[in-house]
Each structure stands twice: as structure tokens, then as C-alpha cells.
């Protein structure tokens, strides 16, 4: 009997129910962990490591859609500049889509603490994209263009992917399904014979080695034989030997940390950008310029750290905080200036009364006590304050119609306690103040007050 016949008929490593050696039985060969079906891999979107320029996202899209990756690179660059959608898509695709030759993505490495420069760059792309997108929410034209361009790119990719797909042949698929399974050769033995595989002789002995430390030697199992020799070593003087300590080679130095330098440069860029626009632009624009410069420094620093150094989680946290502050700076009203001033307006007649009194940031007082409004006449005026406090003093003998809007702050009217300050967002009041009893007949004064953040106070003159 040959070795192959013995493996097929006699007891072997695969003997038992469902073994490959049984007649008529088939066993499915297990698929290796790293082996993927080409048809299955072609259906999934994976990043391309061989043709990547940054993260392999555009190269993977080109392979997935059967298009030139340059098309995706140019389009995503345009989408990044017009609304930040390109940066958002590229960053999240870089984080959640693994390479074509591995199963672990960047977000899993980030959650398990294995952070490298590529992971940080992907996070920064997503954060910067979200910040740019928030700054463009008020620009409907740019966002509409970005959405239309995204839909066109998605449609082109879908059409390019489907154009070369052959129509399914149902007859051939049914023939393959009805075909009998292909016979397979029995697997070759992967271990040496041992006492539980070889037949036991009547006297209790067996043929072959046991493979255990306490059993007979097996000359073909070199590792077991070495372990037995070590355990049975009884030469004298073995315990008395002294061995010199092993000299471990010095560990190579890792890349130098550059997070501190990035933070200092970001502070410098924020101060420089804010200072250059402080005098000529409103407060919101100045803050947005400084924070955008700082966020750009964080982005460049994280990208450089992927090649020259390393940054910690602190740089990512600071970048997230900066992006949040940038989004908050976009909500600052445009009429808030950068100079805090104290202004007083004292018109003495209706002819000197302006239609609008404007104050960017500071404290303003509009004294209208000297104005005399003729009976049955109505005089209108308005005061706008971006950030600060406006105090209006109305004449004693006129009827006052007030329309007050305060974005965030407090409203004080005659009769309210001075200490009763109630700061809340979105305050609006429309009231009419009647003249006190016994006052002379006079006209009506219509006043509109607009305060972005601060306090609006109205009081009546004593005389």
C-alpha cells in the first residue's frame, strides 16, 4: 500500500465523519484570511496605495468608476475651494475607507491609539472642510454650484461604472449552479505520525514517535527533540555558569515633536491676521481672518508632521477648538466695529433730528428731551448699535412708540428696576409710552432701536 492509499483509506489526520478521505464526501477548503475574491473586491470602494498622491482616495475612485483619477482630483479641489465639500468628502473617505491590501481603516487606528501623520491629516481635512462649509452657509450661489458639481461628478462616475458592465447571462449562471462539485484531492498530511494516529500493537506498543516530552523520541521532530535534550540536561556545573548580560542595541530616536512650534506659529498667524484687519474691517471679519490663518497653520503643521516630525493629540484638539471659534465668528453681526467709543447725541429741534444714529461698538446716549413735537405730528428716528449700550431720553410731554430688537442682551423701560437685568437672546418689544397726567398736548415720537448684543434703555425726561 502506497502512502497516498494509506492516507485515503487508513486512519489519518482527517479521518472521521465528513473527512475528505470518505467516498462521495467533499470538504470545502478554508479561504485564507488575506485572500479576497476579485469579483467581490471589485464591487467595494477601496483606496489605491500604488497610485496615490496623498491618501489614495481619488486613485481608488478612478479605479472604481473606470475613470482618470485626475478628474476626481480637479473636481474635489474645486469643491474644496467653493464650500469645503471636497475637503469633507476626502477627509471622511480617508478615515473610513481602508486600502485595497488591508482591512483596517484609519478611524480604527485612531480609536485604538495608533495615531500617525496620515490619520491626523485626514482628521484635519475633515475639520477644515467643516469650517469652510460653515462660513459659506450664507452664500447660496456658491453652495448651489458645489451641489450641482457634486451631482454631475456622481452621475459621471455611475455612468462610467455601468457602461462596461456586461448583461447577466441567466442560462450560463443556471448551468454553473446545476453542475456537480469539482472533485478535490485529499489534503496532504501536515504532521508526523504519532501514537494516536498509528495502530497500537497487541502488546501495547506502537509504531512512531509520540511527539510529547515524556514519550519516545521522534528524530524527525527537531523542535521537540531539542526541547527534550534541554529538559534532560543533567551535566554538572550548568547552574554555576555565569552569563554576561545581553547588550541591547540603543533604540533609534523617533521623529522630533513639532506640536509646540505649530502652536506658537498658529498664535503668531492669528495675531497677525487679526491685527492687519482690525482697523479697516468689522470685528467679525477681523476675527475670522485671524482664526482662518491659525487653522491654516495647524493644517500645514499636521501635514508636515506626516513626513518630518510628529504631533500629539493636543494639536488636533486645538484645531477642533479653532474651527469651532471660526464657525462662531461667522455669526458676529457685521455692524459691530472694533473701536469702543462713548457718544452723546443732543438734538435741540426736530430739524436737527437724524433719521438714523449708528454706533458700531461702545456706549451711546440719545438725548431727545429738548425736542418739541407739535400736536398731531409724528417724528421718527432710529438708533443702531452693534455691541454695547444705547440710552434714549425722550421728552416728558410726548407720546412715544417704541420698537426695540436686541439680539442678545437686556431691555430697560421706564418703570423697570435698574437692578432687574434679564439677559436673553432674541428680545423684541413694541410698546407705547403715554405722557404723564397734566402734561401739555404734544405730538408722537416714533423710535426704533436695534442692538446686536448689549442693552437698550429708554427713560423719560423729568422736565
Short mmCIF file of C-alpha atoms in Angstrom, two decimals:
data_model
loop_
_atom_site.label_atom_id
_atom_site.label_comp_id
_atom_site.label_asym_id
_atom_site.label_seq_id
_atom_site.Cartn_x
_atom_site.Cartn_y
_atom_site.Cartn_z
CA UNK A 1 0.00 0.00 0.00
CA UNK A 2 1.40 3.31 -1.02
CA UNK A 3 1.46 6.43 1.13
CA UNK A 4 -1.38 8.05 -0.82
CA UNK A 5 -3.54 4.94 -0.45
CA UNK A 6 -2.81 4.81 3.26
CA UNK A 7 -3.79 8.47 3.64
CA UNK A 8 -7.05 7.85 1.78
CA UNK A 9 -8.14 4.61 3.49
CA UNK A 10 -6.38 4.29 6.80
CA UNK A 11 -6.64 6.43 9.88
CA UNK A 12 -5.05 9.76 9.26
CA UNK A 13 -5.31 13.33 10.32
CA UNK A 14 -8.57 13.80 8.51
CA UNK A 15 -10.30 10.56 9.48
CA UNK A 16 -13.72 10.82 10.95
CA UNK A 17 -17.15 11.92 9.84
CA UNK A 18 -17.08 14.26 6.95
CA UNK A 19 -13.37 13.65 6.25
CA UNK A 20 -12.06 14.22 2.74
CA UNK A 21 -11.00 10.59 2.51
CA UNK A 22 -14.59 9.30 2.68
CA UNK A 23 -16.05 8.26 -0.60
CA UNK A 24 -18.52 10.76 -2.03
CA UNK A 25 -17.83 13.39 0.64
CA UNK A 26 -16.48 16.77 -0.26
CA UNK A 27 -14.91 19.30 2.08
CA UNK A 28 -14.67 23.00 1.36
CA UNK A 29 -11.17 24.31 1.64
CA UNK A 30 -10.97 27.26 4.08
CA UNK A 31 -10.13 30.58 2.47
CA UNK A 32 -7.04 32.31 3.79
CA UNK A 33 -7.61 35.44 5.83
CA UNK A 34 -5.88 37.78 3.40
CA UNK A 35 -7.33 36.23 0.22
CA UNK A 36 -10.30 38.11 -1.24
CA UNK A 37 -12.43 37.26 -4.19
CA UNK A 38 -11.53 39.51 -7.16
CA UNK A 39 -15.17 39.91 -8.10
CA UNK A 40 -16.05 40.84 -4.53
CA UNK A 41 -13.10 43.24 -4.24
CA UNK A 42 -14.10 44.98 -7.46
CA UNK A 43 -17.54 45.82 -6.03
CA UNK A 44 -16.15 47.56 -2.95
CA UNK A 45 -14.62 51.02 -2.92
CA UNK A 46 -11.05 50.88 -1.60
CA UNK A 47 -8.22 53.38 -1.62
CA UNK A 48 -5.38 52.71 -4.03
CA UNK A 49 -1.94 52.57 -2.43
CA UNK A 50 0.12 52.21 -5.61
CA UNK A 51 -1.16 55.27 -7.47
CA UNK A 52 -1.88 57.55 -4.53
CA UNK A 53 -0.75 61.16 -4.38
CA UNK A 54 -1.98 61.91 -0.85
CA UNK A 55 -4.44 59.44 0.64
CA UNK A 56 -5.31 57.28 -2.38
CA UNK A 57 -8.97 58.36 -2.39
CA UNK A 58 -9.03 59.79 -5.92
CA UNK A 59 -6.99 56.88 -7.26
CA UNK A 60 -9.48 54.46 -5.68
CA UNK A 61 -12.41 56.39 -7.14
CA UNK A 62 -10.80 56.28 -10.58
CA UNK A 63 -10.32 52.54 -10.39
CA UNK A 64 -13.82 52.00 -9.01
CA UNK A 65 -15.53 54.10 -11.69
CA UNK A 66 -13.11 53.29 -14.54
CA UNK A 67 -12.17 56.97 -14.95
CA UNK A 68 -9.00 59.03 -14.88
CA UNK A 69 -8.18 59.96 -11.24
CA UNK A 70 -7.19 63.44 -12.42
CA UNK A 71 -10.89 64.19 -12.99
CA UNK A 72 -11.66 63.47 -9.34
CA UNK A 73 -8.62 65.42 -8.14
CA UNK A 74 -9.53 68.55 -10.06
CA UNK A 75 -13.21 68.36 -9.13
CA UNK A 76 -12.53 67.79 -5.43
CA UNK A 77 -10.07 70.69 -5.45
CA UNK A 78 -12.76 72.96 -6.90
CA UNK A 79 -15.30 71.68 -4.37
CA UNK A 80 -12.80 72.32 -1.57
CA UNK A 81 -12.42 75.96 -2.59
CA UNK A 82 -16.16 76.51 -3.13
CA UNK A 83 -17.80 75.46 0.08
CA UNK A 84 -15.42 72.91 1.60
CA UNK A 85 -17.44 69.89 0.41
CA UNK A 86 -14.38 68.42 -1.30
CA UNK A 87 -12.33 68.52 1.91
CA UNK A 88 -15.18 66.99 3.91
CA UNK A 89 -15.60 64.10 1.45
CA UNK A 90 -11.86 63.47 1.08
CA UNK A 91 -11.24 63.59 4.83
CA UNK A 92 -14.03 61.20 5.79
CA UNK A 93 -13.25 58.84 2.89
CA UNK A 94 -9.61 58.80 4.02
CA UNK A 95 -10.72 57.93 7.55
CA UNK A 96 -13.36 55.29 6.87
CA UNK A 97 -12.20 53.57 3.64
CA UNK A 98 -9.21 51.19 4.02
CA UNK A 99 -6.53 50.46 1.44
CA UNK A 100 -7.08 47.73 -1.13
CA UNK A 101 -4.50 45.45 0.53
CA UNK A 102 -5.75 45.68 4.14
CA UNK A 103 -8.96 45.58 6.14
CA UNK A 104 -8.26 48.17 8.87
CA UNK A 105 -9.16 51.81 8.25
CA UNK A 106 -7.69 54.98 9.75
CA UNK A 107 -10.58 55.65 12.14
CA UNK A 108 -10.00 52.29 13.81
CA UNK A 109 -6.33 53.13 14.29
CA UNK A 110 -7.33 56.48 15.74
CA UNK A 111 -9.74 54.92 18.24
CA UNK A 112 -7.18 52.33 19.34
CA UNK A 113 -4.46 54.92 19.93
CA UNK A 114 -2.27 54.09 16.92
CA UNK A 115 -2.15 57.60 15.51
CA UNK A 116 0.22 58.58 12.72
CA UNK A 117 0.60 61.51 10.41
CA UNK A 118 -1.80 60.19 7.79
CA UNK A 119 -4.60 59.79 10.34
CA UNK A 120 -4.06 63.31 11.67
CA UNK A 121 -4.05 64.74 8.16
CA UNK A 122 -7.36 63.02 7.36
CA UNK A 123 -8.92 64.41 10.56
CA UNK A 124 -7.65 67.88 9.73
CA UNK A 125 -9.05 67.70 6.20
CA UNK A 126 -12.49 66.90 7.62
CA UNK A 127 -12.29 69.68 10.24
CA UNK A 128 -11.10 72.35 7.83
CA UNK A 129 -13.78 71.31 5.35
CA UNK A 130 -16.47 71.63 8.02
CA UNK A 131 -15.15 75.07 8.98
CA UNK A 132 -15.16 76.30 5.38
CA UNK A 133 -18.63 74.86 4.86
CA UNK A 134 -19.97 76.72 7.90
CA UNK A 135 -18.52 80.00 6.64
CA UNK A 136 -20.25 79.52 3.27
CA UNK A 137 -23.74 78.77 4.62
CA UNK A 138 -24.91 82.31 3.88
CA UNK A 139 -23.63 82.19 0.27
CA UNK A 140 -26.40 80.40 -1.62
CA UNK A 141 -24.75 80.80 -5.02
CA UNK A 142 -21.50 79.07 -4.02
CA UNK A 143 -23.32 76.22 -2.27
CA UNK A 144 -25.65 75.71 -5.24
CA UNK A 145 -22.66 75.48 -7.58
CA UNK A 146 -20.94 72.97 -5.28
CA UNK A 147 -24.06 70.78 -5.05
CA UNK A 148 -24.59 70.81 -8.83
CA UNK A 149 -20.94 69.96 -9.48
CA UNK A 150 -21.10 67.12 -6.93
CA UNK A 151 -24.18 65.66 -8.60
CA UNK A 152 -22.55 65.88 -12.02
CA UNK A 153 -19.43 64.08 -10.77
CA UNK A 154 -21.51 61.37 -9.09
CA UNK A 155 -23.57 60.89 -12.26
CA UNK A 156 -20.47 60.65 -14.44
CA UNK A 157 -18.93 58.08 -12.12
CA UNK A 158 -22.11 55.98 -12.07
CA UNK A 159 -22.42 56.05 -15.86
CA UNK A 160 -18.74 55.19 -16.37
CA UNK A 161 -19.01 52.26 -13.98
CA UNK A 162 -22.14 50.83 -15.59
CA UNK A 163 -21.22 51.36 -19.22
CA UNK A 164 -18.79 48.41 -19.41
CA UNK A 165 -20.82 46.01 -17.28
CA UNK A 166 -22.00 43.04 -19.39
CA UNK A 167 -25.60 41.96 -19.15
CA UNK A 168 -26.05 38.90 -16.93
CA UNK A 169 -26.38 35.52 -18.70
CA UNK A 170 -29.07 33.67 -16.72
CA UNK A 171 -28.68 30.42 -18.70
CA UNK A 172 -24.95 30.19 -18.00
CA UNK A 173 -25.48 31.04 -14.35
CA UNK A 174 -28.10 28.26 -14.01
CA UNK A 175 -25.77 25.78 -15.74
CA UNK A 176 -22.97 26.59 -13.33
CA UNK A 177 -25.31 26.24 -10.36
CA UNK A 178 -26.56 22.80 -11.55
CA UNK A 179 -23.07 21.43 -12.27
CA UNK A 180 -21.76 18.81 -9.84
CA UNK A 181 -18.98 19.92 -7.49
CA UNK A 182 -15.45 19.50 -8.73
CA UNK A 183 -13.63 16.60 -7.04
CA UNK A 184 -10.64 17.60 -4.96
CA UNK A 185 -7.57 15.66 -3.95
CA UNK A 186 -7.27 14.73 -0.29
CA UNK A 187 -5.08 17.10 1.69
CA UNK A 188 -1.51 16.11 2.38
CA UNK A 189 -0.73 15.24 5.99
CA UNK A 190 0.61 18.27 7.88
CA UNK A 191 2.10 16.40 10.86
CA UNK A 192 4.29 13.39 11.56
CA UNK A 193 2.67 10.14 12.66
CA UNK A 194 2.02 9.93 16.39
CA UNK A 195 0.68 7.40 18.80
CA UNK A 196 -2.98 8.41 18.37
CA UNK A 197 -2.74 8.08 14.56
CA UNK A 198 -0.75 4.84 14.27
CA UNK A 199 -2.32 1.48 15.15
CA UNK A 200 -1.41 0.06 18.56
CA UNK A 201 0.15 -3.41 18.65
CA UNK A 202 -1.32 -6.12 20.87
CA UNK A 203 1.47 -5.81 23.44
CA UNK A 204 0.63 -2.11 23.99
CA UNK A 205 3.44 -0.65 21.92
CA UNK A 206 3.03 1.47 18.83
CA UNK A 207 4.99 2.48 15.80
CA UNK A 208 6.36 6.02 15.54
CA UNK A 209 7.13 8.85 17.93
CA UNK A 210 4.68 10.35 20.40
CA UNK A 211 5.55 14.00 19.94
CA UNK A 212 5.45 14.55 23.72
CA UNK A 213 8.27 15.34 26.14
CA UNK A 214 7.68 12.21 28.18
CA UNK A 215 7.28 9.83 25.27
CA UNK A 216 9.72 8.17 22.90
CA UNK A 217 11.96 10.38 20.83
CA UNK A 218 10.99 11.33 17.28
CA UNK A 219 14.06 12.03 15.24
CA UNK A 220 12.13 13.93 12.56
CA UNK A 221 10.60 16.44 15.02
CA UNK A 222 13.63 18.70 15.54
CA UNK A 223 11.94 21.22 17.83
CA UNK A 224 10.58 18.54 20.20
CA UNK A 225 13.93 16.78 20.26
CA UNK A 226 15.68 19.99 21.18
CA UNK A 227 13.17 20.61 23.98
CA UNK A 228 13.73 17.07 25.36
CA UNK A 229 17.50 17.49 25.27
CA UNK A 230 17.27 20.74 27.20
CA UNK A 231 14.93 19.29 29.84
CA UNK A 232 17.10 16.18 30.33
CA UNK A 233 20.40 18.05 30.54
CA UNK A 234 21.98 16.81 33.79
CA UNK A 235 25.59 17.88 33.24
CA UNK A 236 27.26 19.22 36.32
CA UNK A 237 28.20 22.85 36.56
CA UNK A 238 25.34 24.08 34.39
CA UNK A 239 23.75 26.06 37.20
CA UNK A 240 27.09 27.51 38.26
CA UNK A 241 27.74 29.14 34.91
CA UNK A 242 27.58 32.92 34.74
CA UNK A 243 26.46 34.64 31.60
CA UNK A 244 27.27 38.17 30.57
CA UNK A 245 24.22 40.40 30.29
CA UNK A 246 22.97 40.90 26.80
CA UNK A 247 23.85 44.26 25.34
CA UNK A 248 20.68 45.66 23.82
CA UNK A 249 21.23 47.97 20.89
CA UNK A 250 20.18 51.56 21.59
CA UNK A 251 16.71 52.39 20.40
CA UNK A 252 16.65 54.72 17.43
CA UNK A 253 15.30 58.15 18.13
CA UNK A 254 11.85 58.84 16.85
CA UNK A 255 10.84 61.95 14.96
CA UNK A 256 11.04 65.16 16.92
CA UNK A 257 7.83 66.61 18.29
CA UNK A 258 6.83 69.81 16.50
CA UNK A 259 3.47 70.43 18.21
CA UNK A 260 4.86 73.29 20.30
CA UNK A 261 6.25 75.11 17.27
CA UNK A 262 2.95 74.64 15.44
CA UNK A 263 1.07 76.18 18.38
CA UNK A 264 3.40 79.19 18.53
CA UNK A 265 3.17 79.76 14.77
CA UNK A 266 -0.64 79.47 14.94
CA UNK A 267 -0.76 82.13 17.67
CA UNK A 268 1.52 84.37 15.63
CA UNK A 269 -0.60 83.89 12.48
CA UNK A 270 -3.83 84.57 14.39
CA UNK A 271 -2.44 87.78 15.89
CA UNK A 272 -1.01 88.93 12.57
CA UNK A 273 -4.21 88.27 10.62
CA UNK A 274 -6.40 89.96 13.25
CA UNK A 275 -4.06 92.94 13.60
CA UNK A 276 -3.86 93.64 9.88
CA UNK A 277 -7.66 93.79 9.54
CA UNK A 278 -8.52 95.36 12.91
CA UNK A 279 -8.73 98.97 11.79
CA UNK A 280 -10.35 98.63 8.37
CA UNK A 281 -12.89 95.84 8.93
CA UNK A 282 -15.65 94.95 11.41
CA UNK A 283 -14.99 92.77 14.43
CA UNK A 284 -16.42 89.61 12.87
CA UNK A 285 -14.30 89.88 9.73
CA UNK A 286 -11.17 90.56 11.76
CA UNK A 287 -11.76 87.53 13.99
CA UNK A 288 -12.50 85.29 11.02
CA UNK A 289 -9.25 86.34 9.32
CA UNK A 290 -7.14 85.60 12.39
CA UNK A 291 -8.79 82.26 13.13
CA UNK A 292 -8.58 81.18 9.49
CA UNK A 293 -4.82 81.92 9.50
CA UNK A 294 -4.39 79.88 12.69
CA UNK A 295 -6.39 76.98 11.27
CA UNK A 296 -4.27 77.05 8.11
CA UNK A 297 -1.10 76.84 10.23
CA UNK A 298 -2.50 73.84 12.11
CA UNK A 299 -3.33 72.16 8.79
CA UNK A 300 0.12 72.76 7.31
CA UNK A 301 1.77 71.62 10.54
CA UNK A 302 -0.14 68.34 10.69
CA UNK A 303 0.58 67.68 7.01
CA UNK A 304 4.31 68.38 7.51
CA UNK A 305 4.40 66.19 10.62
CA UNK A 306 3.43 63.21 8.48
CA UNK A 307 6.88 63.40 6.85
CA UNK A 308 9.26 65.35 9.12
CA UNK A 309 8.05 65.07 12.69
CA UNK A 310 5.14 64.14 14.88
CA UNK A 311 2.29 65.94 16.59
CA UNK A 312 0.21 64.83 19.53
CA UNK A 313 -3.48 64.88 20.24
CA UNK A 314 -3.14 68.43 21.56
CA UNK A 315 -2.69 69.83 18.06
CA UNK A 316 -5.86 68.08 16.89
CA UNK A 317 -7.81 69.38 19.89
CA UNK A 318 -6.57 72.92 19.25
CA UNK A 319 -7.52 72.60 15.58
CA UNK A 320 -11.04 71.49 16.58
CA UNK A 321 -11.36 74.43 19.00
CA UNK A 322 -10.11 76.85 16.35
CA UNK A 323 -12.63 75.51 13.82
CA UNK A 324 -15.42 75.97 16.37
CA UNK A 325 -14.33 79.54 17.12
CA UNK A 326 -14.20 80.26 13.39
CA UNK A 327 -17.75 78.99 13.00
CA UNK A 328 -18.82 81.20 15.92
CA UNK A 329 -17.07 84.24 14.45
CA UNK A 330 -19.24 83.95 11.34
CA UNK A 331 -22.31 84.65 13.50
CA UNK A 332 -20.97 88.01 14.74
CA UNK A 333 -23.09 90.84 13.26
CA UNK A 334 -21.37 92.87 10.57
CA UNK A 335 -22.20 96.22 12.23
CA UNK A 336 -20.03 95.50 15.29
CA UNK A 337 -16.89 97.57 14.98
CA UNK A 338 -13.50 97.22 16.64
CA UNK A 339 -13.40 100.63 18.39
CA UNK A 340 -15.19 101.09 21.73
CA UNK A 341 -16.45 104.66 21.82
CA UNK A 342 -18.67 106.80 24.04
CA UNK A 343 -21.01 109.04 22.06
CA UNK A 344 -23.73 111.51 23.02
CA UNK A 345 -26.28 113.00 20.59
CA UNK A 346 -28.30 116.03 21.74
CA UNK A 347 -30.55 117.40 19.00
CA UNK A 348 -32.41 120.55 20.12
CA UNK A 349 -35.12 120.62 17.47
CA UNK A 350 -36.97 118.42 15.06
CA UNK A 351 -34.88 119.80 12.19
CA UNK A 352 -31.69 118.56 13.85
CA UNK A 353 -33.07 115.05 14.39
CA UNK A 354 -31.30 112.47 12.20
CA UNK A 355 -33.13 109.59 10.57
CA UNK A 356 -30.52 107.08 11.81
CA UNK A 357 -27.93 107.14 14.62
CA UNK A 358 -25.29 104.46 14.12
CA UNK A 359 -22.76 103.10 16.64
CA UNK A 360 -20.53 100.07 15.98
CA UNK A 361 -19.28 99.22 19.46
CA UNK A 362 -19.49 101.33 22.60
CA UNK A 363 -21.97 103.33 24.67
CA UNK A 364 -24.29 105.87 23.11
CA UNK A 365 -26.78 108.33 24.63
CA UNK A 366 -29.52 109.91 22.52
CA UNK A 367 -30.95 112.86 24.45
CA UNK A 368 -34.25 113.99 22.89
CA UNK A 369 -35.52 115.92 25.92
CA UNK A 370 -35.12 119.31 24.19
CA UNK A 371 -37.26 118.37 21.18
CA UNK A 372 -40.79 119.82 20.97
CA UNK A 373 -43.12 117.87 18.70
CA UNK A 374 -46.16 119.85 17.53
CA UNK A 375 -49.59 118.41 18.24
CA UNK A 376 -50.94 115.80 15.79
CA UNK A 377 -47.45 115.43 14.25
CA UNK A 378 -45.29 112.29 14.22
CA UNK A 379 -41.48 112.33 14.14
CA UNK A 380 -39.46 109.17 13.52
CA UNK A 381 -35.84 108.24 14.20
CA UNK A 382 -33.73 105.11 14.62
CA UNK A 383 -30.60 104.04 16.54
CA UNK A 384 -28.42 101.04 15.61
CA UNK A 385 -25.77 99.62 17.96
CA UNK A 386 -23.67 96.56 17.10
CA UNK A 387 -22.15 95.85 20.52
CA UNK A 388 -22.73 97.95 23.62
CA UNK A 389 -25.42 100.09 25.23
CA UNK A 390 -27.84 102.70 23.93
CA UNK A 391 -29.72 105.06 26.28
CA UNK A 392 -32.56 107.14 24.85
CA UNK A 393 -34.07 110.04 26.82
CA UNK A 394 -37.50 111.01 25.49
CA UNK A 395 -39.36 114.30 26.15
CA UNK A 396 -41.77 114.46 29.06
CA UNK A 397 -44.93 115.55 27.25
CA UNK A 398 -44.93 113.41 24.06
CA UNK A 399 -46.37 110.04 23.21
CA UNK A 400 -43.56 107.60 22.42
CA UNK A 401 -43.98 104.50 20.25
CA UNK A 402 -41.05 102.10 20.69
CA UNK A 403 -39.95 99.14 18.61
CA UNK A 404 -36.90 97.51 20.23
CA UNK A 405 -34.91 94.49 18.96
CA UNK A 406 -31.96 93.10 20.93
CA UNK A 407 -30.05 90.09 19.60
CA UNK A 408 -28.54 89.13 22.94
CA UNK A 409 -28.98 91.37 25.97
CA UNK A 410 -31.49 93.32 28.05
CA UNK A 411 -34.21 95.94 27.61
CA UNK A 412 -34.91 98.62 30.22
CA UNK A 413 -38.09 100.72 30.05
CA UNK A 414 -39.48 103.45 32.35
CA UNK A 415 -40.82 101.87 35.50
CA UNK A 416 -38.41 98.88 35.45
CA UNK A 417 -35.95 98.44 38.27
CA UNK A 418 -32.36 99.25 37.40
CA UNK A 419 -31.11 96.05 39.01
CA UNK A 420 -33.58 93.88 37.10
CA UNK A 421 -31.29 92.83 34.25
CA UNK A 422 -32.56 89.88 32.22
CA UNK A 423 -30.08 88.86 29.52
CA UNK A 424 -31.65 86.62 26.89
CA UNK A 425 -31.36 86.06 23.12
CA UNK A 426 -33.84 87.36 20.57
CA UNK A 427 -35.65 90.01 22.60
CA UNK A 428 -38.32 92.15 20.91
CA UNK A 429 -40.73 94.69 22.37
CA UNK A 430 -43.26 97.11 20.90
CA UNK A 431 -44.72 99.47 23.49
CA UNK A 432 -46.36 102.88 23.62
CA UNK A 433 -45.45 105.29 26.43
CA UNK A 434 -48.24 107.73 27.23
CA UNK A 435 -47.38 111.18 28.66
CA UNK A 436 -47.98 111.69 32.39
CA UNK A 437 -51.29 113.27 33.53
CA UNK A 438 -51.37 117.07 33.32
CA UNK A 439 -48.76 117.30 30.55
CA UNK A 440 -49.20 119.69 27.64
CA UNK A 441 -50.63 118.37 24.42
CA UNK A 442 -47.86 117.27 22.04
CA UNK A 443 -47.28 115.03 19.07
CA UNK A 444 -45.93 111.49 18.74
CA UNK A 445 -42.33 110.32 18.63
CA UNK A 446 -41.71 107.03 16.80
CA UNK A 447 -38.36 105.43 17.80
CA UNK A 448 -36.84 102.18 16.55
CA UNK A 449 -33.86 100.66 18.40
CA UNK A 450 -31.65 97.86 17.04
CA UNK A 451 -28.96 96.34 19.31
CA UNK A 452 -26.87 93.33 18.27
CA UNK A 453 -25.50 92.47 21.71
CA UNK A 454 -25.89 94.66 24.77
CA UNK A 455 -28.60 96.76 26.41
CA UNK A 456 -31.28 99.14 25.19
CA UNK A 457 -32.62 101.61 27.81
CA UNK A 458 -35.36 104.18 27.46
CA UNK A 459 -36.15 106.80 30.10
CA UNK A 460 -38.39 109.91 30.19
CA UNK A 461 -37.06 113.37 30.98
CA UNK A 462 -38.10 114.85 34.30
CA UNK A 463 -38.88 118.25 32.84
#
